[in-house]
């Protein structure tokens, strides 16, 4: 009987690999306001989602994050038009009615002259945030939230119920919105106001998330063995310090508020502490896993591609490569070579991820 290696079988990629890849692409987007690079990141994530998403209902959440990104850009531009000052540029496009403000708000204005420089700057800032949201949306569309929670380390089982509600809310929100629109179309109601559809969608998504959390709790999710109290406290303290180190390191890399060696060292120490504490915390787990998700070569390739994209952008920013930060809003955005190559490496999951399981309809 011939056996086939699990790498060549159609299977779903480990959800943790998808999240790490998307976070790497989000870090890459956070290092630049160049619209060329931001649109390239958006195209890369969109292509990977189109190539590797499943037919699950939550796999269509990427389009919802795209719409949310457009809303963010629109709000950013509108607020900039209302609050911008003449000091942000001299190319006046139009003038809005200005609302007089009291003396204590002399540094703020509402309305007045709107310059092209202010609007373009707001467009680039909003585009950066929208692309970062779409990177997170790619993870929601590609990674199954239930399989991700099944792979949660044993040291984090106490937070399992909260994680269930947090990670399943957005996919359930998209699923319920599609279900409600389909039900309205079947009833002949092609148009619906936001007031009549928003509350059922929010209520249904939250109810489903809470029901999943309650079902996991009733089945003993997070049940732990008896271990000494000092071991539990030490494990929890190490996990907390490790997560704080990871957050501090990621924040330093995103904002460039600290030196790169210090940020990398903080991130590395946080990862070591968190991984070590989670490995010790797994000893408290008394349950077994049925068919755990494998972590093999495709997962390493996907995670590595996201890390390379982030590292290329961070390296380019630390070396002062021209093109990441535009000298002004009215200049033609350049296309720097190193960041572009790093972002294109992010296309690796479209080829390296294993083929999906196809449903056969009989």
mmCIF file of C-alpha atoms in Angstrom:
data_model
loop_
_atom_site.group_PDB
_atom_site.id
_atom_site.type_symbol
_atom_site.label_atom_id
_atom_site.label_comp_id
_atom_site.label_asym_id
_atom_site.label_seq_id
_atom_site.Cartn_x
_atom_site.Cartn_y
_atom_site.Cartn_z
ATOM 1 C CA UNK A 1 0.000 0.000 0.000
ATOM 2 C CA UNK A 2 1.508 3.311 -1.054
ATOM 3 C CA UNK A 3 1.516 6.124 1.485
ATOM 4 C CA UNK A 4 1.459 9.791 0.560
ATOM 5 C CA UNK A 5 3.310 12.367 2.643
ATOM 6 C CA UNK A 6 1.038 14.836 4.400
ATOM 7 C CA UNK A 7 2.795 17.752 2.679
ATOM 8 C CA UNK A 8 1.401 16.767 -0.718
ATOM 9 C CA UNK A 9 -2.157 16.046 0.432
ATOM 10 C CA UNK A 10 -4.811 18.743 0.073
ATOM 11 C CA UNK A 11 -5.114 20.318 3.507
ATOM 12 C CA UNK A 12 -5.617 23.632 5.198
ATOM 13 C CA UNK A 13 -2.528 25.568 6.204
ATOM 14 C CA UNK A 14 -1.950 26.070 9.917
ATOM 15 C CA UNK A 15 -3.966 29.154 10.950
ATOM 16 C CA UNK A 16 -1.062 30.496 12.989
ATOM 17 C CA UNK A 17 1.043 30.646 9.828
ATOM 18 C CA UNK A 18 -1.568 32.783 8.087
ATOM 19 C CA UNK A 19 -1.725 35.193 11.019
ATOM 20 C CA UNK A 20 2.060 35.534 11.228
ATOM 21 C CA UNK A 21 2.254 36.149 7.476
ATOM 22 C CA UNK A 22 -0.460 38.814 7.619
ATOM 23 C CA UNK A 23 1.187 40.517 10.601
ATOM 24 C CA UNK A 24 4.456 40.641 8.654
ATOM 25 C CA UNK A 25 2.678 42.320 5.751
ATOM 26 C CA UNK A 26 1.013 44.753 8.180
ATOM 27 C CA UNK A 27 4.418 45.649 9.644
ATOM 28 C CA UNK A 28 5.666 46.279 6.110
ATOM 29 C CA UNK A 29 2.715 48.609 5.470
ATOM 30 C CA UNK A 30 3.342 50.496 8.700
ATOM 31 C CA UNK A 31 6.840 51.536 7.597
ATOM 32 C CA UNK A 32 5.843 53.582 4.566
ATOM 33 C CA UNK A 33 3.327 56.116 3.274
ATOM 34 C CA UNK A 34 4.365 55.675 -0.333
ATOM 35 C CA UNK A 35 1.130 54.894 -2.225
ATOM 36 C CA UNK A 36 3.007 52.733 -4.731
ATOM 37 C CA UNK A 37 4.289 50.414 -2.014
ATOM 38 C CA UNK A 38 0.983 50.448 -0.119
ATOM 39 C CA UNK A 39 -1.013 49.518 -3.222
ATOM 40 C CA UNK A 40 1.521 46.778 -3.979
ATOM 41 C CA UNK A 41 1.015 45.320 -0.484
ATOM 42 C CA UNK A 42 -2.736 45.480 -1.009
ATOM 43 C CA UNK A 43 -2.408 43.698 -4.362
ATOM 44 C CA UNK A 44 -0.189 40.983 -2.848
ATOM 45 C CA UNK A 45 -2.567 40.242 0.029
ATOM 46 C CA UNK A 46 -5.572 40.301 -2.278
ATOM 47 C CA UNK A 47 -3.933 37.879 -4.716
ATOM 48 C CA UNK A 48 -3.002 35.457 -1.935
ATOM 49 C CA UNK A 49 -6.540 35.580 -0.536
ATOM 50 C CA UNK A 50 -8.043 34.931 -3.968
ATOM 51 C CA UNK A 51 -5.653 32.035 -4.568
ATOM 52 C CA UNK A 52 -5.858 30.273 -1.195
ATOM 53 C CA UNK A 53 -9.147 31.079 0.508
ATOM 54 C CA UNK A 54 -11.628 28.289 1.124
ATOM 55 C CA UNK A 55 -15.355 28.171 0.444
ATOM 56 C CA UNK A 56 -16.259 28.731 4.113
ATOM 57 C CA UNK A 57 -18.637 31.622 4.853
ATOM 58 C CA UNK A 58 -16.029 33.539 6.860
ATOM 59 C CA UNK A 59 -13.598 33.331 3.908
ATOM 60 C CA UNK A 60 -15.402 36.268 2.281
ATOM 61 C CA UNK A 61 -14.452 38.694 5.044
ATOM 62 C CA UNK A 62 -11.645 40.267 2.993
ATOM 63 C CA UNK A 63 -14.165 42.257 0.952
ATOM 64 C CA UNK A 64 -15.667 43.613 4.168
ATOM 65 C CA UNK A 65 -12.248 44.826 5.297
ATOM 66 C CA UNK A 66 -11.728 46.471 1.905
ATOM 67 C CA UNK A 67 -14.961 48.408 2.375
ATOM 68 C CA UNK A 68 -13.893 49.318 5.905
ATOM 69 C CA UNK A 69 -10.608 50.596 4.491
ATOM 70 C CA UNK A 70 -12.463 52.828 2.036
ATOM 71 C CA UNK A 71 -14.518 54.221 4.914
ATOM 72 C CA UNK A 72 -11.321 54.949 6.863
ATOM 73 C CA UNK A 73 -9.814 56.789 3.899
ATOM 74 C CA UNK A 74 -12.989 58.800 3.385
ATOM 75 C CA UNK A 75 -13.187 59.798 7.051
ATOM 76 C CA UNK A 76 -9.523 60.775 7.102
ATOM 77 C CA UNK A 77 -9.917 63.006 4.045
ATOM 78 C CA UNK A 78 -13.118 64.632 5.335
ATOM 79 C CA UNK A 79 -11.623 65.378 8.750
ATOM 80 C CA UNK A 80 -8.504 66.785 7.142
ATOM 81 C CA UNK A 81 -10.616 69.040 4.924
ATOM 82 C CA UNK A 82 -12.532 70.342 7.929
ATOM 83 C CA UNK A 83 -9.558 70.807 10.251
ATOM 84 C CA UNK A 84 -6.636 71.596 7.916
ATOM 85 C CA UNK A 85 -4.862 74.945 8.037
ATOM 86 C CA UNK A 86 -3.195 77.064 5.371
ATOM 87 C CA UNK A 87 0.210 76.115 6.832
ATOM 88 C CA UNK A 88 -0.124 72.620 5.346
ATOM 89 C CA UNK A 89 0.030 73.938 1.777
ATOM 90 C CA UNK A 90 -0.603 76.858 -0.515
ATOM 91 C CA UNK A 91 -2.566 75.210 -3.345
ATOM 92 C CA UNK A 92 -6.123 76.133 -2.379
ATOM 93 C CA UNK A 93 -8.726 73.885 -4.007
ATOM 94 C CA UNK A 94 -11.914 75.319 -2.503
ATOM 95 C CA UNK A 95 -13.158 77.159 0.554
ATOM 96 C CA UNK A 96 -15.685 75.777 3.012
ATOM 97 C CA UNK A 97 -17.882 77.899 5.292
ATOM 98 C CA UNK A 98 -15.838 78.489 8.424
ATOM 99 C CA UNK A 99 -17.409 78.137 11.867
ATOM 100 C CA UNK A 100 -16.085 80.635 14.416
ATOM 101 C CA UNK A 101 -14.646 79.070 17.567
ATOM 102 C CA UNK A 102 -14.024 80.563 21.027
ATOM 103 C CA UNK A 103 -10.671 82.044 21.986
ATOM 104 C CA UNK A 104 -9.549 78.987 23.958
ATOM 105 C CA UNK A 105 -9.683 76.961 20.689
ATOM 106 C CA UNK A 106 -7.612 79.413 18.682
ATOM 107 C CA UNK A 107 -5.340 76.667 17.313
ATOM 108 C CA UNK A 108 -8.257 74.727 15.792
ATOM 109 C CA UNK A 109 -10.455 75.672 12.864
ATOM 110 C CA UNK A 110 -13.586 74.219 11.312
ATOM 111 C CA UNK A 111 -13.946 74.868 7.616
ATOM 112 C CA UNK A 112 -12.162 77.529 5.641
ATOM 113 C CA UNK A 113 -9.609 77.008 2.893
ATOM 114 C CA UNK A 114 -8.820 73.432 1.849
ATOM 115 C CA UNK A 115 -5.462 72.846 0.201
ATOM 116 C CA UNK A 116 -4.419 70.073 -2.139
ATOM 117 C CA UNK A 117 -1.381 69.269 0.016
ATOM 118 C CA UNK A 118 -3.571 68.628 3.054
ATOM 119 C CA UNK A 119 -5.950 66.340 1.156
ATOM 120 C CA UNK A 120 -3.162 64.300 -0.445
ATOM 121 C CA UNK A 121 -1.427 63.901 2.910
ATOM 122 C CA UNK A 122 -4.686 62.702 4.445
ATOM 123 C CA UNK A 123 -5.188 60.314 1.530
ATOM 124 C CA UNK A 124 -1.758 58.736 2.061
ATOM 125 C CA UNK A 125 -2.272 58.453 5.834
ATOM 126 C CA UNK A 126 -5.684 56.884 5.400
ATOM 127 C CA UNK A 127 -4.355 54.508 2.750
ATOM 128 C CA UNK A 128 -1.671 53.275 5.146
ATOM 129 C CA UNK A 129 -4.226 52.463 7.851
ATOM 130 C CA UNK A 130 -6.593 50.897 5.306
ATOM 131 C CA UNK A 131 -3.862 48.587 3.974
ATOM 132 C CA UNK A 132 -2.971 47.495 7.511
ATOM 133 C CA UNK A 133 -6.640 46.686 8.139
ATOM 134 C CA UNK A 134 -6.769 44.681 4.898
ATOM 135 C CA UNK A 135 -3.726 42.677 6.009
ATOM 136 C CA UNK A 136 -5.621 41.694 9.156
ATOM 137 C CA UNK A 137 -8.654 40.991 6.975
ATOM 138 C CA UNK A 138 -6.550 38.603 4.917
ATOM 139 C CA UNK A 139 -5.801 36.591 8.059
ATOM 140 C CA UNK A 140 -9.517 36.501 8.913
ATOM 141 C CA UNK A 141 -10.332 35.262 5.410
ATOM 142 C CA UNK A 142 -7.610 32.588 5.286
ATOM 143 C CA UNK A 143 -7.354 31.248 8.840
ATOM 144 C CA UNK A 144 -10.144 29.306 10.511
ATOM 145 C CA UNK A 145 -10.789 30.886 13.924
ATOM 146 C CA UNK A 146 -11.831 27.575 15.474
ATOM 147 C CA UNK A 147 -8.697 25.792 14.294
ATOM 148 C CA UNK A 148 -6.595 28.680 15.572
ATOM 149 C CA UNK A 149 -8.161 28.370 19.021
ATOM 150 C CA UNK A 150 -7.601 24.622 18.966
ATOM 151 C CA UNK A 151 -3.878 25.335 18.616
ATOM 152 C CA UNK A 152 -3.859 27.800 21.523
ATOM 153 C CA UNK A 153 -0.990 27.029 23.945
ATOM 154 C CA UNK A 154 -1.882 25.469 27.266
ATOM 155 C CA UNK A 155 -0.598 28.423 29.256
ATOM 156 C CA UNK A 156 -3.282 30.617 27.633
ATOM 157 C CA UNK A 157 -6.295 28.373 28.238
ATOM 158 C CA UNK A 158 -7.575 30.659 31.005
ATOM 159 C CA UNK A 159 -8.109 33.305 28.328
ATOM 160 C CA UNK A 160 -9.659 30.844 25.903
ATOM 161 C CA UNK A 161 -13.273 31.995 26.265
ATOM 162 C CA UNK A 162 -12.330 35.653 25.716
ATOM 163 C CA UNK A 163 -10.224 34.659 22.715
ATOM 164 C CA UNK A 164 -13.178 32.751 21.259
ATOM 165 C CA UNK A 165 -15.430 35.809 21.408
ATOM 166 C CA UNK A 166 -12.717 38.155 20.083
ATOM 167 C CA UNK A 167 -11.463 36.025 17.185
ATOM 168 C CA UNK A 168 -14.798 34.705 15.965
ATOM 169 C CA UNK A 169 -16.731 37.981 16.127
ATOM 170 C CA UNK A 170 -15.445 39.456 12.847
ATOM 171 C CA UNK A 171 -15.924 36.243 10.771
ATOM 172 C CA UNK A 172 -19.376 35.721 12.260
ATOM 173 C CA UNK A 173 -20.201 39.355 11.504
ATOM 174 C CA UNK A 174 -19.501 38.794 7.809
ATOM 175 C CA UNK A 175 -21.374 35.476 7.792
ATOM 176 C CA UNK A 176 -24.467 36.943 9.438
ATOM 177 C CA UNK A 177 -24.509 39.960 7.132
ATOM 178 C CA UNK A 178 -24.498 37.679 4.068
ATOM 179 C CA UNK A 179 -27.224 35.519 5.616
ATOM 180 C CA UNK A 180 -29.447 38.503 6.405
ATOM 181 C CA UNK A 181 -29.000 40.001 2.922
ATOM 182 C CA UNK A 182 -29.923 36.659 1.357
ATOM 183 C CA UNK A 183 -33.017 36.400 3.582
ATOM 184 C CA UNK A 184 -34.117 39.916 2.627
ATOM 185 C CA UNK A 185 -33.695 39.142 -1.075
ATOM 186 C CA UNK A 186 -35.820 35.997 -0.698
ATOM 187 C CA UNK A 187 -38.537 38.154 0.854
ATOM 188 C CA UNK A 188 -38.356 40.592 -2.045
ATOM 189 C CA UNK A 189 -36.681 43.341 -0.049
ATOM 190 C CA UNK A 190 -33.768 44.443 -2.168
ATOM 191 C CA UNK A 191 -33.171 47.600 -0.162
ATOM 192 C CA UNK A 192 -32.631 47.897 3.543
ATOM 193 C CA UNK A 193 -31.559 50.717 5.788
ATOM 194 C CA UNK A 194 -28.577 50.510 8.065
ATOM 195 C CA UNK A 195 -30.848 50.650 11.106
ATOM 196 C CA UNK A 196 -32.869 47.588 10.067
ATOM 197 C CA UNK A 197 -29.858 45.417 9.222
ATOM 198 C CA UNK A 198 -27.090 46.528 11.588
ATOM 199 C CA UNK A 199 -28.664 45.395 14.855
ATOM 200 C CA UNK A 200 -29.594 41.859 13.663
ATOM 201 C CA UNK A 201 -26.084 41.408 12.272
ATOM 202 C CA UNK A 202 -24.359 42.581 15.455
ATOM 203 C CA UNK A 203 -26.692 40.602 17.703
ATOM 204 C CA UNK A 204 -26.343 37.400 15.679
ATOM 205 C CA UNK A 205 -22.549 37.600 15.474
ATOM 206 C CA UNK A 206 -22.195 38.198 19.210
ATOM 207 C CA UNK A 207 -24.670 35.436 20.087
ATOM 208 C CA UNK A 208 -22.859 32.901 17.925
ATOM 209 C CA UNK A 209 -19.491 33.814 19.436
ATOM 210 C CA UNK A 210 -20.830 33.527 22.984
ATOM 211 C CA UNK A 211 -22.539 30.217 22.168
ATOM 212 C CA UNK A 212 -19.245 28.825 20.858
ATOM 213 C CA UNK A 213 -17.448 29.976 24.004
ATOM 214 C CA UNK A 214 -20.113 28.388 26.223
ATOM 215 C CA UNK A 215 -19.943 25.132 24.267
ATOM 216 C CA UNK A 216 -16.164 24.980 24.651
ATOM 217 C CA UNK A 217 -16.435 25.715 28.370
ATOM 218 C CA UNK A 218 -19.078 22.999 28.868
ATOM 219 C CA UNK A 219 -16.811 20.477 27.140
ATOM 220 C CA UNK A 220 -13.972 21.160 29.547
ATOM 221 C CA UNK A 221 -11.950 23.483 27.371
ATOM 222 C CA UNK A 222 -9.028 24.768 29.409
ATOM 223 C CA UNK A 223 -9.270 22.091 32.076
ATOM 224 C CA UNK A 224 -5.882 21.828 33.731
ATOM 225 C CA UNK A 225 -4.109 19.356 35.952
ATOM 226 C CA UNK A 226 -3.190 19.969 39.583
ATOM 227 C CA UNK A 227 0.156 21.770 39.735
ATOM 228 C CA UNK A 228 1.786 23.733 42.565
ATOM 229 C CA UNK A 229 0.513 27.268 43.053
ATOM 230 C CA UNK A 230 3.972 28.819 42.716
ATOM 231 C CA UNK A 231 4.469 27.096 39.354
ATOM 232 C CA UNK A 232 1.201 28.502 38.048
ATOM 233 C CA UNK A 233 2.077 31.993 39.214
ATOM 234 C CA UNK A 234 5.578 31.813 37.769
ATOM 235 C CA UNK A 235 4.256 30.564 34.434
ATOM 236 C CA UNK A 236 1.633 33.306 34.289
ATOM 237 C CA UNK A 237 4.185 35.974 35.209
ATOM 238 C CA UNK A 238 6.597 34.799 32.510
ATOM 239 C CA UNK A 239 3.834 34.736 29.906
ATOM 240 C CA UNK A 240 2.745 38.248 30.889
ATOM 241 C CA UNK A 241 6.295 39.632 30.800
ATOM 242 C CA UNK A 242 6.966 37.883 27.498
ATOM 243 C CA UNK A 243 3.831 39.305 25.899
ATOM 244 C CA UNK A 244 4.696 42.775 27.213
ATOM 245 C CA UNK A 245 8.171 42.440 25.708
ATOM 246 C CA UNK A 246 6.666 41.393 22.376
ATOM 247 C CA UNK A 247 4.250 44.341 22.413
ATOM 248 C CA UNK A 248 7.021 46.776 23.309
ATOM 249 C CA UNK A 249 9.312 45.421 20.584
ATOM 250 C CA UNK A 250 6.592 45.475 17.926
ATOM 251 C CA UNK A 251 5.556 48.994 18.954
ATOM 252 C CA UNK A 252 9.163 50.174 18.699
ATOM 253 C CA UNK A 253 9.523 48.613 15.250
ATOM 254 C CA UNK A 254 6.259 50.134 14.029
ATOM 255 C CA UNK A 255 6.765 53.644 15.371
ATOM 256 C CA UNK A 256 10.561 53.849 15.091
ATOM 257 C CA UNK A 257 10.551 55.541 18.493
ATOM 258 C CA UNK A 258 13.544 53.539 19.760
ATOM 259 C CA UNK A 259 16.795 52.289 18.320
ATOM 260 C CA UNK A 260 16.446 49.216 16.126
ATOM 261 C CA UNK A 261 18.900 47.038 18.166
ATOM 262 C CA UNK A 262 16.987 47.766 21.375
ATOM 263 C CA UNK A 263 13.647 47.003 19.715
ATOM 264 C CA UNK A 264 14.954 43.753 18.226
ATOM 265 C CA UNK A 265 16.486 42.708 21.564
ATOM 266 C CA UNK A 266 13.248 43.462 23.422
ATOM 267 C CA UNK A 267 11.233 41.509 20.887
ATOM 268 C CA UNK A 268 13.633 38.552 21.031
ATOM 269 C CA UNK A 269 13.663 38.388 24.834
ATOM 270 C CA UNK A 270 9.872 38.637 24.910
ATOM 271 C CA UNK A 271 9.515 35.813 22.404
ATOM 272 C CA UNK A 272 11.902 33.573 24.354
ATOM 273 C CA UNK A 273 10.108 34.199 27.651
ATOM 274 C CA UNK A 274 6.657 33.702 26.152
ATOM 275 C CA UNK A 275 7.575 30.527 24.254
ATOM 276 C CA UNK A 276 9.374 29.042 27.268
ATOM 277 C CA UNK A 277 6.479 29.793 29.614
ATOM 278 C CA UNK A 278 3.964 28.368 27.156
ATOM 279 C CA UNK A 279 6.043 25.195 26.785
ATOM 280 C CA UNK A 280 6.025 24.764 30.586
ATOM 281 C CA UNK A 281 2.324 25.597 30.744
ATOM 282 C CA UNK A 282 1.467 22.777 28.349
ATOM 283 C CA UNK A 283 2.276 20.332 31.150
ATOM 284 C CA UNK A 284 -0.961 21.381 32.854
ATOM 285 C CA UNK A 285 -3.096 20.253 29.922
ATOM 286 C CA UNK A 286 -5.048 17.086 30.599
ATOM 287 C CA UNK A 287 -6.844 16.798 27.277
ATOM 288 C CA UNK A 288 -5.600 15.329 24.025
ATOM 289 C CA UNK A 289 -5.906 16.689 20.509
ATOM 290 C CA UNK A 290 -7.617 14.860 17.704
ATOM 291 C CA UNK A 291 -5.715 15.288 14.441
ATOM 292 C CA UNK A 292 -3.672 18.363 15.401
ATOM 293 C CA UNK A 293 -2.765 20.729 12.602
ATOM 294 C CA UNK A 294 0.736 19.960 11.282
ATOM 295 C CA UNK A 295 3.468 22.569 11.126
ATOM 296 C CA UNK A 296 5.685 21.601 8.221
ATOM 297 C CA UNK A 297 7.644 23.154 5.363
ATOM 298 C CA UNK A 298 4.689 25.086 3.829
ATOM 299 C CA UNK A 299 4.047 26.810 7.155
ATOM 300 C CA UNK A 300 7.704 27.831 7.464
ATOM 301 C CA UNK A 301 7.708 29.180 3.910
ATOM 302 C CA UNK A 302 4.557 31.236 4.485
ATOM 303 C CA UNK A 303 5.809 32.674 7.780
ATOM 304 C CA UNK A 304 9.247 33.315 6.270
ATOM 305 C CA UNK A 305 7.783 35.263 3.356
ATOM 306 C CA UNK A 306 5.915 37.594 5.700
ATOM 307 C CA UNK A 307 9.031 38.015 7.856
ATOM 308 C CA UNK A 308 11.144 38.834 4.795
ATOM 309 C CA UNK A 309 8.645 41.464 3.650
ATOM 310 C CA UNK A 310 8.659 43.097 7.087
ATOM 311 C CA UNK A 311 12.446 42.841 7.440
ATOM 312 C CA UNK A 312 12.998 44.420 4.019
ATOM 313 C CA UNK A 313 10.845 47.422 4.924
ATOM 314 C CA UNK A 314 12.391 47.807 8.390
ATOM 315 C CA UNK A 315 15.899 47.563 6.918
ATOM 316 C CA UNK A 316 15.085 50.098 4.228
ATOM 317 C CA UNK A 317 13.676 52.481 6.837
ATOM 318 C CA UNK A 318 16.694 52.125 9.143
ATOM 319 C CA UNK A 319 19.101 52.744 6.253
ATOM 320 C CA UNK A 320 17.163 55.757 5.039
ATOM 321 C CA UNK A 321 16.265 54.343 1.626
ATOM 322 C CA UNK A 322 14.610 57.057 -0.430
ATOM 323 C CA UNK A 323 10.973 56.491 -1.292
ATOM 324 C CA UNK A 324 9.554 55.172 1.961
ATOM 325 C CA UNK A 325 8.781 58.679 3.194
ATOM 326 C CA UNK A 326 7.888 61.179 0.497
ATOM 327 C CA UNK A 327 9.602 64.589 0.660
ATOM 328 C CA UNK A 328 6.257 66.245 0.009
ATOM 329 C CA UNK A 329 2.683 65.393 -0.954
ATOM 330 C CA UNK A 330 2.924 66.994 -4.427
ATOM 331 C CA UNK A 331 5.791 64.830 -5.713
ATOM 332 C CA UNK A 332 5.590 61.730 -7.900
ATOM 333 C CA UNK A 333 5.953 58.664 -5.626
ATOM 334 C CA UNK A 334 9.141 56.722 -6.452
ATOM 335 C CA UNK A 335 9.452 52.936 -6.589
ATOM 336 C CA UNK A 336 12.443 51.821 -4.432
ATOM 337 C CA UNK A 337 13.832 48.440 -5.435
ATOM 338 C CA UNK A 338 14.543 46.804 -2.044
ATOM 339 C CA UNK A 339 11.063 47.357 -0.566
ATOM 340 C CA UNK A 340 9.411 46.194 -3.777
ATOM 341 C CA UNK A 341 11.401 42.962 -3.823
ATOM 342 C CA UNK A 342 10.613 42.334 -0.167
ATOM 343 C CA UNK A 343 6.899 42.892 -0.716
ATOM 344 C CA UNK A 344 6.851 40.595 -3.760
ATOM 345 C CA UNK A 345 8.276 37.807 -1.599
ATOM 346 C CA UNK A 346 4.932 38.002 0.218
ATOM 347 C CA UNK A 347 3.372 36.261 -2.802
ATOM 348 C CA UNK A 348 5.008 33.003 -1.690
ATOM 349 C CA UNK A 349 1.866 31.631 0.072
ATOM 350 C CA UNK A 350 0.006 31.596 -3.246
ATOM 351 C CA UNK A 351 2.438 28.894 -4.389
ATOM 352 C CA UNK A 352 3.855 27.373 -1.197
ATOM 353 C CA UNK A 353 0.586 26.804 0.677
ATOM 354 C CA UNK A 354 -0.809 23.280 0.165
ATOM 355 C CA UNK A 355 -3.851 22.872 -2.079
ATOM 356 C CA UNK A 356 -7.224 23.163 -0.406
ATOM 357 C CA UNK A 357 -9.608 20.300 0.114
ATOM 358 C CA UNK A 358 -12.271 20.449 -2.574
ATOM 359 C CA UNK A 359 -15.822 19.478 -1.709
ATOM 360 C CA UNK A 360 -17.427 16.922 -3.967
ATOM 361 C CA UNK A 361 -21.134 17.420 -4.575
ATOM 362 C CA UNK A 362 -22.965 14.196 -5.285
#
